[in-house]
């Protein structure tokens, strides 16, 4: 997969819009899926073409297609360009009303006020998320751990992550993930956090150019723009994750 550095300031408007659409999908998904003590019912899936809900009912999924910039629900397809997130919400609620579900979609706090999506930025976000998903799959395959969480994108923070408990009662765990950018770090980045935090974890010497983040949260950070020019950036990402395995 060919990637290049991104101008992350240009991503923000499209990122906020897509995050709000993901919030809608996530809220609807929770009307279908059973409660999980790990909150897995809140997470969406990432694929080569974008983002989708988990399997809701007999193969039904809500798909945010970033290749064509459209929302697909079964046989229903809605182009997104020109629609505000509130208009998309109404479209999804109308579809929900046509099913045997009687619930109203829970209230959502939206960020975006845009009615247009920059297709170039949407394609960049699609590629970033797919790269992250591939990296997390490789991490899971390359370790001896038998107990990873599903790889899911959580709309409230718009980050893709996987969690690995390190003991039988799940009291200690590592989370490996990727964010498009947020209030703490404006640009796309990979991260590793540990719960609960301890001095042994934050005392690990990280391979450059990764570093320890202490403002807003504590974790090992690897910024996408710092490594994408490397000839084998995919291997670099995987090696960075593995540093914090044990």
Coordinates of N, CA and C in Angstrom, one line a residue:
X1 N 0.9 -1.2 0.0 CA 0.0 0.0 0.0 C 0.9 1.2 0.0
X2 N 0.8 2.1 -1.1 CA 1.6 3.3 -1.1 C 0.9 4.4 -0.3
X3 N 1.7 5.0 0.6 CA 1.2 6.1 1.4 C 2.2 7.2 1.3
X4 N 1.7 8.4 1.7 CA 2.6 9.6 1.7 C 2.3 10.4 2.9
X5 N 3.1 11.4 3.2 CA 2.8 12.3 4.3 C 1.5 13.0 4.1
X6 N 0.8 13.3 5.2 CA -0.5 14.0 5.1 C -0.4 15.4 5.7
X7 N -1.1 16.3 5.1 CA -1.3 17.6 5.7 C -2.5 17.5 6.7
X8 N -2.2 17.2 7.9 CA -3.3 16.9 8.9 C -4.2 18.0 9.1
X9 N -3.8 19.2 9.0 CA -4.7 20.4 9.2 C -5.9 20.3 8.1
X10 N -5.5 19.8 6.9 CA -6.6 19.7 5.9 C -7.5 18.6 6.2
X11 N -7.2 17.6 7.0 CA -8.0 16.5 7.3 C -9.2 16.8 8.2
X12 N -9.0 17.8 9.0 CA -9.9 18.0 10.2 C -11.4 18.1 9.8
X13 N -11.8 18.9 8.8 CA -13.2 19.1 8.5 C -13.8 17.7 8.0
X14 N -13.1 17.0 7.2 CA -13.6 15.7 6.7 C -13.6 14.7 7.8
X15 N -12.6 14.7 8.6 CA -12.5 13.8 9.8 C -13.7 14.0 10.7
X16 N -14.0 15.3 11.1 CA -15.1 15.5 12.0 C -16.4 15.0 11.4
X17 N -16.6 15.3 10.1 CA -17.8 14.8 9.5 C -18.0 13.3 9.5
X18 N -16.9 12.6 9.2 CA -16.9 11.2 9.1 C -17.1 10.6 10.5
X19 N -16.5 11.3 11.5 CA -16.6 10.8 12.9 C -18.1 10.9 13.3
X20 N -18.7 12.0 13.0 CA -20.1 12.2 13.3 C -21.0 11.1 12.6
X21 N -20.7 10.8 11.4 CA -21.5 9.7 10.7 C -21.2 8.4 11.4
X22 N -20.0 8.2 11.9 CA -19.7 6.9 12.6 C -20.4 6.9 14.0
X23 N -20.6 8.0 14.6 CA -21.4 8.1 15.8 C -22.8 7.6 15.6
X24 N -23.4 8.0 14.4 CA -24.8 7.6 14.1 C -24.8 6.1 13.9
X25 N -23.8 5.5 13.2 CA -23.8 4.1 12.9 C -23.6 3.4 14.3
X26 N -22.8 3.9 15.1 CA -22.5 3.2 16.4 C -23.8 3.2 17.3
X27 N -24.5 4.3 17.3 CA -25.8 4.4 18.1 C -26.8 3.4 17.6
X28 N -26.9 3.3 16.3 CA -27.9 2.3 15.7 C -27.4 0.9 16.1
X29 N -26.2 0.6 15.9 CA -25.6 -0.7 16.2 C -26.0 -1.2 17.6
X30 N -25.9 -0.2 18.5 CA -26.2 -0.6 19.9 C -27.7 -1.0 20.2
X31 N -28.5 -0.6 19.2 CA -29.9 -1.0 19.3 C -30.1 -2.5 18.9
X32 N -29.1 -3.0 18.2 CA -29.2 -4.4 17.7 C -28.3 -5.4 18.5
X33 N -27.2 -4.9 18.9 CA -26.2 -5.9 19.5 C -26.4 -5.9 21.0
X34 N -26.2 -7.1 21.6 CA -26.3 -7.2 23.1 C -25.2 -6.5 23.8
X35 N -25.4 -6.1 25.0 CA -24.4 -5.4 25.9 C -23.2 -6.3 26.1
X36 N -22.0 -5.7 26.0 CA -20.8 -6.3 26.3 C -20.1 -5.6 27.4
X37 N -19.6 -6.3 28.4 CA -18.9 -5.6 29.5 C -17.7 -4.9 29.1
X38 N -17.1 -5.3 27.9 CA -16.0 -4.7 27.3 C -16.3 -3.6 26.4
X39 N -17.6 -3.3 26.2 CA -18.1 -2.2 25.3 C -17.9 -2.5 23.9
X40 N -17.7 -3.8 23.5 CA -17.5 -4.1 22.1 C -18.7 -3.8 21.2
X41 N -19.9 -3.7 21.9 CA -21.1 -3.3 21.1 C -21.0 -1.9 20.6
X42 N -20.1 -1.1 21.0 CA -19.9 0.3 20.6 C -19.0 0.4 19.4
X43 N -18.2 -0.6 19.1 CA -17.1 -0.5 18.1 C -17.5 -0.9 16.7
X44 N -17.0 -0.2 15.7 CA -17.3 -0.4 14.3 C -16.1 -1.2 13.7
X45 N -16.2 -1.6 12.5 CA -15.2 -2.4 11.8 C -14.6 -1.5 10.7
X46 N -13.4 -1.7 10.4 CA -12.7 -1.0 9.3 C -12.4 -2.0 8.2
X47 N -12.6 -1.7 6.9 CA -12.2 -2.5 5.8 C -11.6 -1.7 4.7
X48 N -11.3 -2.3 3.6 CA -10.5 -1.6 2.5 C -11.3 -0.4 2.0
X49 N -12.6 -0.5 2.0 CA -13.4 0.6 1.4 C -13.9 1.6 2.4
X50 N -13.7 1.4 3.7 CA -14.2 2.4 4.7 C -14.5 1.7 6.0
X51 N -15.7 2.1 6.6 CA -16.1 1.7 7.9 C -17.5 1.1 7.8
X52 N -17.7 0.1 8.7 CA -19.1 -0.5 8.7 C -19.4 -0.9 10.2
X53 N -20.7 -1.1 10.4 CA -21.1 -1.7 11.6 C -20.7 -3.1 11.7
X54 N -20.9 -3.7 12.8 CA -20.8 -5.2 12.9 C -22.0 -5.8 12.3
X55 N -22.1 -7.1 12.2 CA -23.3 -7.8 11.7 C -24.4 -7.5 12.6
X56 N -25.5 -6.8 12.1 CA -26.6 -6.4 13.0 C -27.6 -7.5 13.1
X57 N -28.0 -8.1 11.9 CA -29.0 -9.1 11.9 C -29.0 -9.8 10.5
X58 N -28.7 -11.1 10.5 CA -28.7 -11.9 9.3 C -27.9 -11.2 8.2
X59 N -26.7 -10.8 8.5 CA -25.8 -10.2 7.5 C -26.0 -8.7 7.2
X60 N -27.0 -8.1 7.9 CA -27.3 -6.7 7.7 C -26.2 -5.8 8.3
X61 N -25.7 -4.9 7.6 CA -24.7 -4.0 8.1 C -25.0 -2.6 7.6
X62 N -24.5 -1.6 8.3 CA -24.5 -0.2 7.9 C -23.1 0.1 7.5
X63 N -22.9 0.5 6.2 CA -21.6 0.7 5.6 C -21.4 2.2 5.3
X64 N -20.3 2.7 5.8 CA -19.8 4.0 5.4 C -18.8 3.8 4.3
X65 N -19.2 3.9 3.1 CA -18.3 3.6 1.9 C -17.5 4.9 1.6
X66 N -16.2 4.9 1.9 CA -15.4 6.1 1.7 C -14.9 6.1 0.2
X67 N -15.0 5.0 -0.5 CA -14.6 5.0 -1.9 C -15.6 5.8 -2.7
X68 N -16.9 5.7 -2.4 CA -17.9 6.4 -3.2 C -18.6 7.5 -2.4
X69 N -18.2 7.7 -1.1 CA -18.8 8.7 -0.2 C -20.3 8.5 -0.1
X70 N -20.7 7.3 0.3 CA -22.1 7.0 0.5 C -22.3 6.1 1.7
X71 N -23.6 6.2 2.2 CA -24.0 5.3 3.3 C -24.9 4.3 2.8
X72 N -24.6 3.0 3.1 CA -25.4 1.9 2.6 C -26.0 1.1 3.7
X73 N -27.3 0.9 3.7 CA -28.0 0.1 4.7 C -28.8 -0.9 3.9
X74 N -28.3 -2.1 3.8 CA -29.1 -3.1 3.0 C -29.2 -2.7 1.6
X75 N -30.4 -2.5 1.1 CA -30.6 -2.1 -0.3 C -30.7 -0.5 -0.4
X76 N -30.6 0.1 0.8 CA -30.7 1.6 0.8 C -29.3 2.2 0.6
X77 N -29.2 3.2 -0.3 CA -27.9 3.8 -0.5 C -28.1 5.3 -0.6
X78 N -27.4 6.1 0.2 CA -27.5 7.5 0.3 C -26.2 8.2 0.1
X79 N -26.1 9.0 -1.0 CA -24.9 9.8 -1.2 C -24.8 10.8 -0.1
X80 N -23.5 11.1 0.4 CA -23.4 11.9 1.5 C -23.1 13.4 1.1
X81 N -22.5 13.6 0.0 CA -22.1 15.0 -0.3 C -23.3 15.9 -0.4
X82 N -23.3 17.0 0.2 CA -24.4 17.9 0.3 C -25.4 17.7 1.4
X83 N -25.1 16.7 2.2 CA -26.0 16.4 3.4 C -25.2 16.8 4.7
X84 N -25.9 17.4 5.6 CA -25.4 17.6 6.9 C -25.5 16.3 7.7
X85 N -24.8 16.2 8.8 CA -24.9 15.0 9.6 C -26.3 14.8 10.2
X86 N -27.0 15.9 10.5 CA -28.3 15.9 11.0 C -29.3 15.3 9.9
X87 N -29.0 15.7 8.7 CA -29.8 15.1 7.6 C -29.6 13.6 7.4
X88 N -28.3 13.3 7.6 CA -28.0 11.8 7.5 C -28.7 11.1 8.6
X89 N -28.7 11.7 9.8 CA -29.3 11.1 11.0 C -30.8 10.8 10.7
X90 N -31.5 11.8 10.0 CA -32.9 11.7 9.7 C -33.1 10.5 8.7
X91 N -32.2 10.4 7.7 CA -32.3 9.3 6.7 C -32.2 8.0 7.4
X92 N -31.2 7.9 8.4 CA -31.1 6.6 9.1 C -32.3 6.3 10.0
X93 N -32.8 7.4 10.6 CA -33.9 7.1 11.5 C -35.1 6.7 10.7
X94 N -35.3 7.3 9.5 CA -36.4 6.8 8.6 C -36.3 5.4 8.2
X95 N -35.0 5.0 8.0 CA -34.8 3.5 7.7 C -35.2 2.7 8.9
X96 N -34.7 3.1 10.0 CA -35.0 2.3 11.3 C -36.4 2.2 11.5
X97 N -37.2 3.3 11.2 CA -38.6 3.2 11.4 C -39.3 2.2 10.5
X98 N -38.6 1.9 9.4 CA -39.2 0.9 8.4 C -39.0 -0.5 8.8
X99 N -38.2 -0.7 9.9 CA -37.9 -2.0 10.4 C -38.8 -2.3 11.6
X100 N -38.6 -3.5 12.2 CA -39.4 -3.8 13.4 C -38.8 -3.1 14.7
X101 N -37.8 -2.3 14.5 CA -37.3 -1.6 15.7 C -38.2 -0.3 15.9
X102 N -38.6 -0.1 17.1 CA -39.4 1.1 17.4 C -38.7 2.2 18.1
X103 N -37.4 1.9 18.4 CA -36.6 2.9 19.2 C -36.2 4.1 18.4
X104 N -36.1 5.3 19.0 CA -35.5 6.4 18.4 C -34.0 6.4 18.7
X105 N -33.2 6.8 17.7 CA -31.8 6.8 17.8 C -31.4 7.8 19.0
X106 N -30.7 7.3 20.0 CA -30.3 8.2 21.1 C -29.7 9.5 20.7
X107 N -29.8 10.5 21.5 CA -29.2 11.8 21.1 C -27.7 11.7 20.9
X108 N -27.2 12.4 20.0 CA -25.8 12.4 19.6 C -25.3 13.8 19.7
X109 N -24.1 14.0 20.2 CA -23.4 15.3 20.2 C -22.5 15.3 19.0
X110 N -23.0 16.2 18.0 CA -22.2 16.3 16.8 C -21.2 17.4 16.9
X111 N -20.1 17.2 16.0 CA -19.1 18.2 15.9 C -19.2 19.0 14.6
X112 N -19.5 18.3 13.6 CA -19.4 18.9 12.2 C -20.7 19.6 11.8
X113 N -20.5 20.8 11.1 CA -21.6 21.5 10.6 C -21.4 21.6 9.0
X114 N -20.6 20.8 8.5 CA -20.3 20.8 7.1 C -21.4 20.0 6.3
X115 N -21.5 20.4 5.0 CA -22.4 19.7 4.1 C -21.7 19.2 2.9
X116 N -20.4 19.3 3.0 CA -19.6 18.7 1.9 C -18.4 18.0 2.4
X117 N -18.0 17.0 1.7 CA -16.8 16.2 2.1 C -15.8 16.3 1.0
X118 N -14.6 16.5 1.4 CA -13.5 16.6 0.5 C -13.1 15.2 0.1
X119 N -13.4 14.8 -1.1 CA -13.2 13.4 -1.5 C -11.7 13.0 -1.4
X120 N -10.8 13.9 -1.6 CA -9.4 13.5 -1.5 C -9.0 13.3 0.0
X121 N -9.5 14.1 0.9 CA -9.3 13.8 2.3 C -9.9 12.6 2.8
X122 N -11.1 12.3 2.3 CA -11.8 11.0 2.6 C -11.0 9.8 2.2
X123 N -10.4 9.9 1.0 CA -9.6 8.8 0.5 C -8.3 8.6 1.4
X124 N -7.7 9.7 1.9 CA -6.6 9.6 2.7 C -7.0 9.0 4.0
X125 N -8.1 9.4 4.6 CA -8.6 8.8 5.9 C -8.8 7.3 5.7
X126 N -9.4 6.9 4.6 CA -9.7 5.5 4.3 C -8.4 4.7 4.3
X127 N -7.4 5.2 3.6 CA -6.1 4.5 3.5 C -5.4 4.5 4.9
X128 N -5.5 5.6 5.7 CA -4.9 5.6 7.0 C -5.5 4.5 7.9
X129 N -6.8 4.4 7.9 CA -7.5 3.5 8.7 C -7.2 2.0 8.3
X130 N -7.1 1.8 7.0 CA -6.9 0.5 6.5 C -5.4 0.1 6.8
X131 N -4.5 1.0 6.7 CA -3.1 0.7 7.1 C -3.1 0.3 8.6
X132 N -3.8 1.1 9.4 CA -3.8 0.8 10.9 C -4.4 -0.6 11.1
X133 N -5.5 -0.9 10.4 CA -6.2 -2.2 10.6 C -5.2 -3.3 10.3
X134 N -4.5 -3.2 9.2 CA -3.5 -4.2 8.7 C -2.4 -4.4 9.8
X135 N -2.0 -3.3 10.3 CA -0.9 -3.3 11.3 C -1.4 -4.0 12.6
X136 N -2.6 -3.8 13.0 CA -3.1 -4.4 14.2 C -3.4 -5.9 14.0
X137 N -3.8 -6.3 12.8 CA -3.9 -7.7 12.4 C -2.6 -8.4 12.5
X138 N -1.6 -7.7 12.0 CA -0.2 -8.3 12.0 C 0.3 -8.5 13.4
X139 N 0.0 -7.5 14.2 CA 0.4 -7.5 15.7 C -0.2 -8.8 16.3
X140 N -1.5 -9.0 16.1 CA -2.2 -10.1 16.7 C -1.6 -11.4 16.2
X141 N -1.3 -11.5 14.9 CA -0.8 -12.8 14.3 C 0.6 -13.1 14.9
X142 N 1.4 -12.0 15.2 CA 2.8 -12.2 15.5 C 3.1 -12.5 17.0
X143 N 2.0 -12.4 17.8 CA 2.3 -12.6 19.2 C 1.7 -14.0 19.6
X144 N 2.1 -14.4 20.8 CA 1.6 -15.7 21.3 C 0.4 -15.6 22.2
X145 N -0.1 -14.4 22.4 CA -1.2 -14.2 23.2 C -2.5 -14.8 22.6
X146 N -3.3 -15.4 23.4 CA -4.5 -16.1 22.9 C -5.7 -15.3 23.1
X147 N -5.6 -14.1 23.7 CA -6.8 -13.4 24.1 C -6.7 -11.9 23.7
X148 N -7.0 -11.6 22.5 CA -7.1 -10.2 22.1 C -8.5 -9.8 21.9
X149 N -8.8 -8.5 22.1 CA -10.2 -8.0 21.8 C -10.3 -8.0 20.3
X150 N -11.6 -7.8 19.8 CA -11.7 -7.5 18.4 C -11.1 -6.2 18.0
X151 N -10.7 -6.1 16.7 CA -10.1 -4.8 16.3 C -11.3 -3.9 15.9
X152 N -11.5 -2.8 16.6 CA -12.7 -2.0 16.4 C -12.4 -0.5 16.4
X153 N -13.2 0.2 15.7 CA -13.1 1.7 15.7 C -14.2 2.2 16.6
X154 N -13.8 3.0 17.6 CA -14.8 3.6 18.5 C -15.1 5.0 18.2
X155 N -16.3 5.3 17.8 CA -16.7 6.6 17.2 C -16.5 7.8 18.2
X156 N -16.6 7.6 19.5 CA -16.5 8.7 20.4 C -15.1 9.4 20.4
X157 N -14.1 8.6 20.0 CA -12.7 9.2 19.9 C -12.2 9.0 18.4
X158 N -12.9 8.2 17.6 CA -12.6 8.0 16.2 C -11.2 7.3 16.2
X159 N -11.0 6.3 17.0 CA -9.7 5.6 17.0 C -9.9 4.1 16.8
X160 N -9.0 3.5 16.1 CA -9.1 2.1 15.9 C -8.1 1.4 16.9
X161 N -8.6 0.3 17.6 CA -7.7 -0.2 18.6 C -8.0 -1.7 18.8
X162 N -7.1 -2.3 19.5 CA -7.2 -3.7 20.0 C -6.6 -3.8 21.4
X163 N -7.2 -4.6 22.2 CA -6.7 -4.7 23.6 C -6.2 -6.1 23.9
X164 N -5.1 -6.2 24.7 CA -4.6 -7.5 25.1 C -4.5 -7.5 26.6
X165 N -5.4 -8.3 27.2 CA -5.2 -8.5 28.7 C -3.9 -9.3 28.9
X166 N -3.2 -9.1 30.0 CA -2.0 -9.8 30.3 C -2.1 -10.7 31.5
X167 N -3.3 -10.8 32.1 CA -3.5 -11.8 33.1 C -5.0 -12.3 33.0
X168 N -5.3 -13.4 33.8 CA -6.5 -14.1 33.6 C -7.7 -13.3 34.0
X169 N -7.6 -12.4 35.0 CA -8.8 -11.6 35.4 C -8.9 -10.3 34.7
X170 N -8.1 -10.0 33.7 CA -8.2 -8.8 32.9 C -7.9 -7.5 33.6
X171 N -7.2 -7.7 34.8 CA -6.9 -6.5 35.6 C -5.9 -5.6 35.0
X172 N -5.0 -6.2 34.2 CA -4.0 -5.5 33.5 C -4.1 -5.7 32.0
X173 N -4.0 -4.6 31.2 CA -4.1 -4.8 29.8 C -3.4 -3.7 29.0
X174 N -3.0 -4.0 27.8 CA -2.4 -3.1 26.9 C -3.4 -2.8 25.8
X175 N -3.5 -1.5 25.3 CA -4.3 -1.2 24.2 C -3.4 -0.6 23.1
X176 N -3.5 -1.2 21.9 CA -2.7 -0.7 20.7 C -3.7 -0.1 19.8
X177 N -3.4 1.1 19.3 CA -4.3 1.8 18.4 C -3.8 2.8 17.5
X178 N -4.7 3.5 16.8 CA -4.4 4.5 15.8 C -5.5 5.5 15.9
X179 N -5.1 6.8 15.9 CA -6.0 7.9 15.9 C -5.8 8.8 14.7
X180 N -6.8 9.3 14.1 CA -6.7 10.3 12.9 C -6.2 11.6 13.4
X181 N -6.3 11.9 14.8 CA -5.9 13.1 15.3 C -7.0 13.6 16.3
X182 N -6.6 14.3 17.4 CA -7.6 14.7 18.4 C -7.1 15.9 19.1
X183 N -7.7 16.2 20.2 CA -7.4 17.4 21.0 C -6.0 17.4 21.6
X184 N -5.5 16.2 21.8 CA -4.2 16.1 22.4 C -3.1 16.1 21.4
X185 N -3.3 15.4 20.3 CA -2.3 15.3 19.2 C -3.0 15.6 17.9
X186 N -2.7 16.6 17.3 CA -3.5 17.1 16.1 C -3.4 16.2 14.9
X187 N -2.3 15.5 14.8 CA -2.0 14.7 13.6 C -2.3 13.2 13.8
X188 N -2.4 12.4 12.7 CA -2.6 11.0 12.8 C -1.4 10.3 13.6
X189 N -1.7 9.4 14.5 CA -0.6 8.7 15.3 C -1.1 7.3 15.7
X190 N -0.1 6.5 15.9 CA -0.3 5.2 16.5 C 0.0 5.4 18.0
X191 N -0.6 4.5 18.9 CA -0.3 4.6 20.3 C -0.4 3.3 21.0
X192 N 0.2 3.2 22.2 CA 0.1 2.1 23.1 C -0.1 2.6 24.5
X193 N -1.1 2.2 25.1 CA -1.4 2.5 26.5 C -1.5 1.3 27.3
X194 N -1.3 1.4 28.6 CA -1.4 0.3 29.6 C -2.4 0.7 30.7
X195 N -3.2 -0.3 31.1 CA -4.1 -0.1 32.2 C -3.9 -1.2 33.3
X196 N -3.7 -0.9 34.5 CA -3.4 0.5 35.0 C -1.9 0.9 34.7
X197 N -1.7 2.1 34.7 CA -0.3 2.6 34.4 C 0.7 2.2 35.4
X198 N 1.9 1.9 35.1 CA 3.0 1.7 36.1 C 4.3 2.2 35.6
X199 N 5.2 2.3 36.5 CA 6.5 2.9 36.1 C 7.3 2.0 35.2
X200 N 7.1 0.7 35.3 CA 7.8 -0.2 34.4 C 7.5 0.0 32.9
X201 N 6.2 0.3 32.7 CA 5.7 0.6 31.3 C 6.3 1.9 30.8
X202 N 6.1 2.9 31.5 CA 6.6 4.2 31.0 C 8.1 4.4 31.1
X203 N 8.8 3.4 31.7 CA 10.2 3.4 31.7 C 10.9 2.7 30.5
X204 N 10.0 2.1 29.6 CA 10.5 1.4 28.5 C 11.2 2.4 27.5
X205 N 12.4 2.1 27.1 CA 13.1 2.9 26.1 C 12.5 2.7 24.7
X206 N 11.9 3.7 24.1 CA 11.2 3.5 22.8 C 12.1 3.7 21.6
X207 N 11.9 3.0 20.6 CA 12.7 3.2 19.3 C 12.3 4.6 18.7
X208 N 13.3 5.3 18.3 CA 13.0 6.6 17.6 C 12.3 6.3 16.3
X209 N 11.3 7.1 15.9 CA 11.0 8.5 16.4 C 9.8 8.4 17.4
X210 N 9.4 7.3 18.0 CA 8.3 7.2 19.0 C 8.8 7.9 20.3
X211 N 7.8 8.3 21.1 CA 8.1 9.0 22.3 C 6.9 8.8 23.3
X212 N 7.2 9.2 24.5 CA 6.1 9.1 25.6 C 5.3 10.4 25.6
X213 N 4.0 10.2 25.5 CA 3.0 11.3 25.6 C 2.6 11.4 27.1
X214 N 2.6 12.6 27.6 CA 2.2 12.8 29.0 C 1.1 13.8 29.2
X215 N 0.8 14.6 28.2 CA -0.2 15.6 28.3 C -1.6 15.0 27.8
X216 N -2.6 15.1 28.6 CA -3.9 14.6 28.2 C -4.1 13.1 28.5
X217 N -3.1 12.3 28.2 CA -3.0 10.9 28.5 C -1.6 10.4 28.5
X218 N -1.3 9.2 29.0 CA 0.0 8.7 29.0 C 0.1 7.5 28.1
X219 N 1.0 7.5 27.1 CA 1.1 6.4 26.2 C 2.3 6.6 25.3
X220 N 2.7 5.5 24.7 CA 3.8 5.5 23.7 C 3.2 5.9 22.3
X221 N 3.8 6.9 21.7 CA 3.3 7.6 20.5 C 4.2 7.4 19.3
X222 N 3.7 7.1 18.2 CA 4.4 7.0 16.9 C 3.6 7.8 15.9
X223 N 4.1 9.0 15.5 CA 3.3 9.8 14.6 C 3.5 9.3 13.2
X224 N 2.3 9.2 12.5 CA 2.3 8.7 11.1 C 3.3 9.4 10.2
X225 N 3.3 10.7 10.2 CA 4.1 11.5 9.3 C 5.6 11.3 9.6
X226 N 6.0 10.9 10.8 CA 7.4 10.7 11.2 C 8.0 9.4 10.6
X227 N 7.1 8.5 10.1 CA 7.7 7.2 9.7 C 7.3 6.9 8.3
X228 N 6.3 7.5 7.7 CA 5.8 7.1 6.4 C 6.8 7.2 5.3
X229 N 7.8 8.0 5.4 CA 8.8 8.1 4.4 C 9.8 7.0 4.4
X230 N 9.8 6.2 5.5 CA 10.7 5.1 5.6 C 10.4 4.0 4.5
X231 N 11.4 3.4 4.0 CA 11.1 2.4 2.9 C 10.2 1.3 3.4
X232 N 10.3 0.9 4.6 CA 9.5 -0.2 5.1 C 8.7 0.2 6.4
X233 N 7.8 1.2 6.2 CA 7.1 1.8 7.3 C 6.2 0.8 7.9
X234 N 5.6 -0.1 7.2 CA 4.7 -1.1 7.7 C 5.4 -2.0 8.8
X235 N 6.6 -2.4 8.4 CA 7.4 -3.2 9.4 C 7.8 -2.3 10.6
X236 N 8.1 -1.1 10.4 CA 8.5 -0.2 11.5 C 7.3 0.0 12.5
X237 N 6.1 0.1 11.9 CA 4.9 0.2 12.8 C 4.7 -1.1 13.6
X238 N 4.9 -2.2 13.0 CA 4.7 -3.5 13.7 C 5.8 -3.7 14.8
X239 N 7.0 -3.3 14.4 CA 8.1 -3.4 15.4 C 7.9 -2.5 16.6
X240 N 7.3 -1.3 16.3 CA 7.0 -0.4 17.4 C 6.0 -1.0 18.4
X241 N 4.9 -1.6 17.8 CA 3.9 -2.2 18.7 C 4.6 -3.3 19.5
X242 N 5.5 -4.1 18.9 CA 6.0 -5.3 19.6 C 6.9 -4.9 20.8
X243 N 7.5 -3.7 20.7 CA 8.4 -3.2 21.8 C 7.7 -3.3 23.2
X244 N 6.4 -3.0 23.1 CA 5.6 -2.9 24.4 C 4.8 -4.2 24.7
X245 N 5.1 -5.3 24.0 CA 4.4 -6.5 24.2 C 4.6 -7.1 25.6
X246 N 5.9 -7.2 26.0 CA 6.2 -7.8 27.3 C 7.0 -6.9 28.2

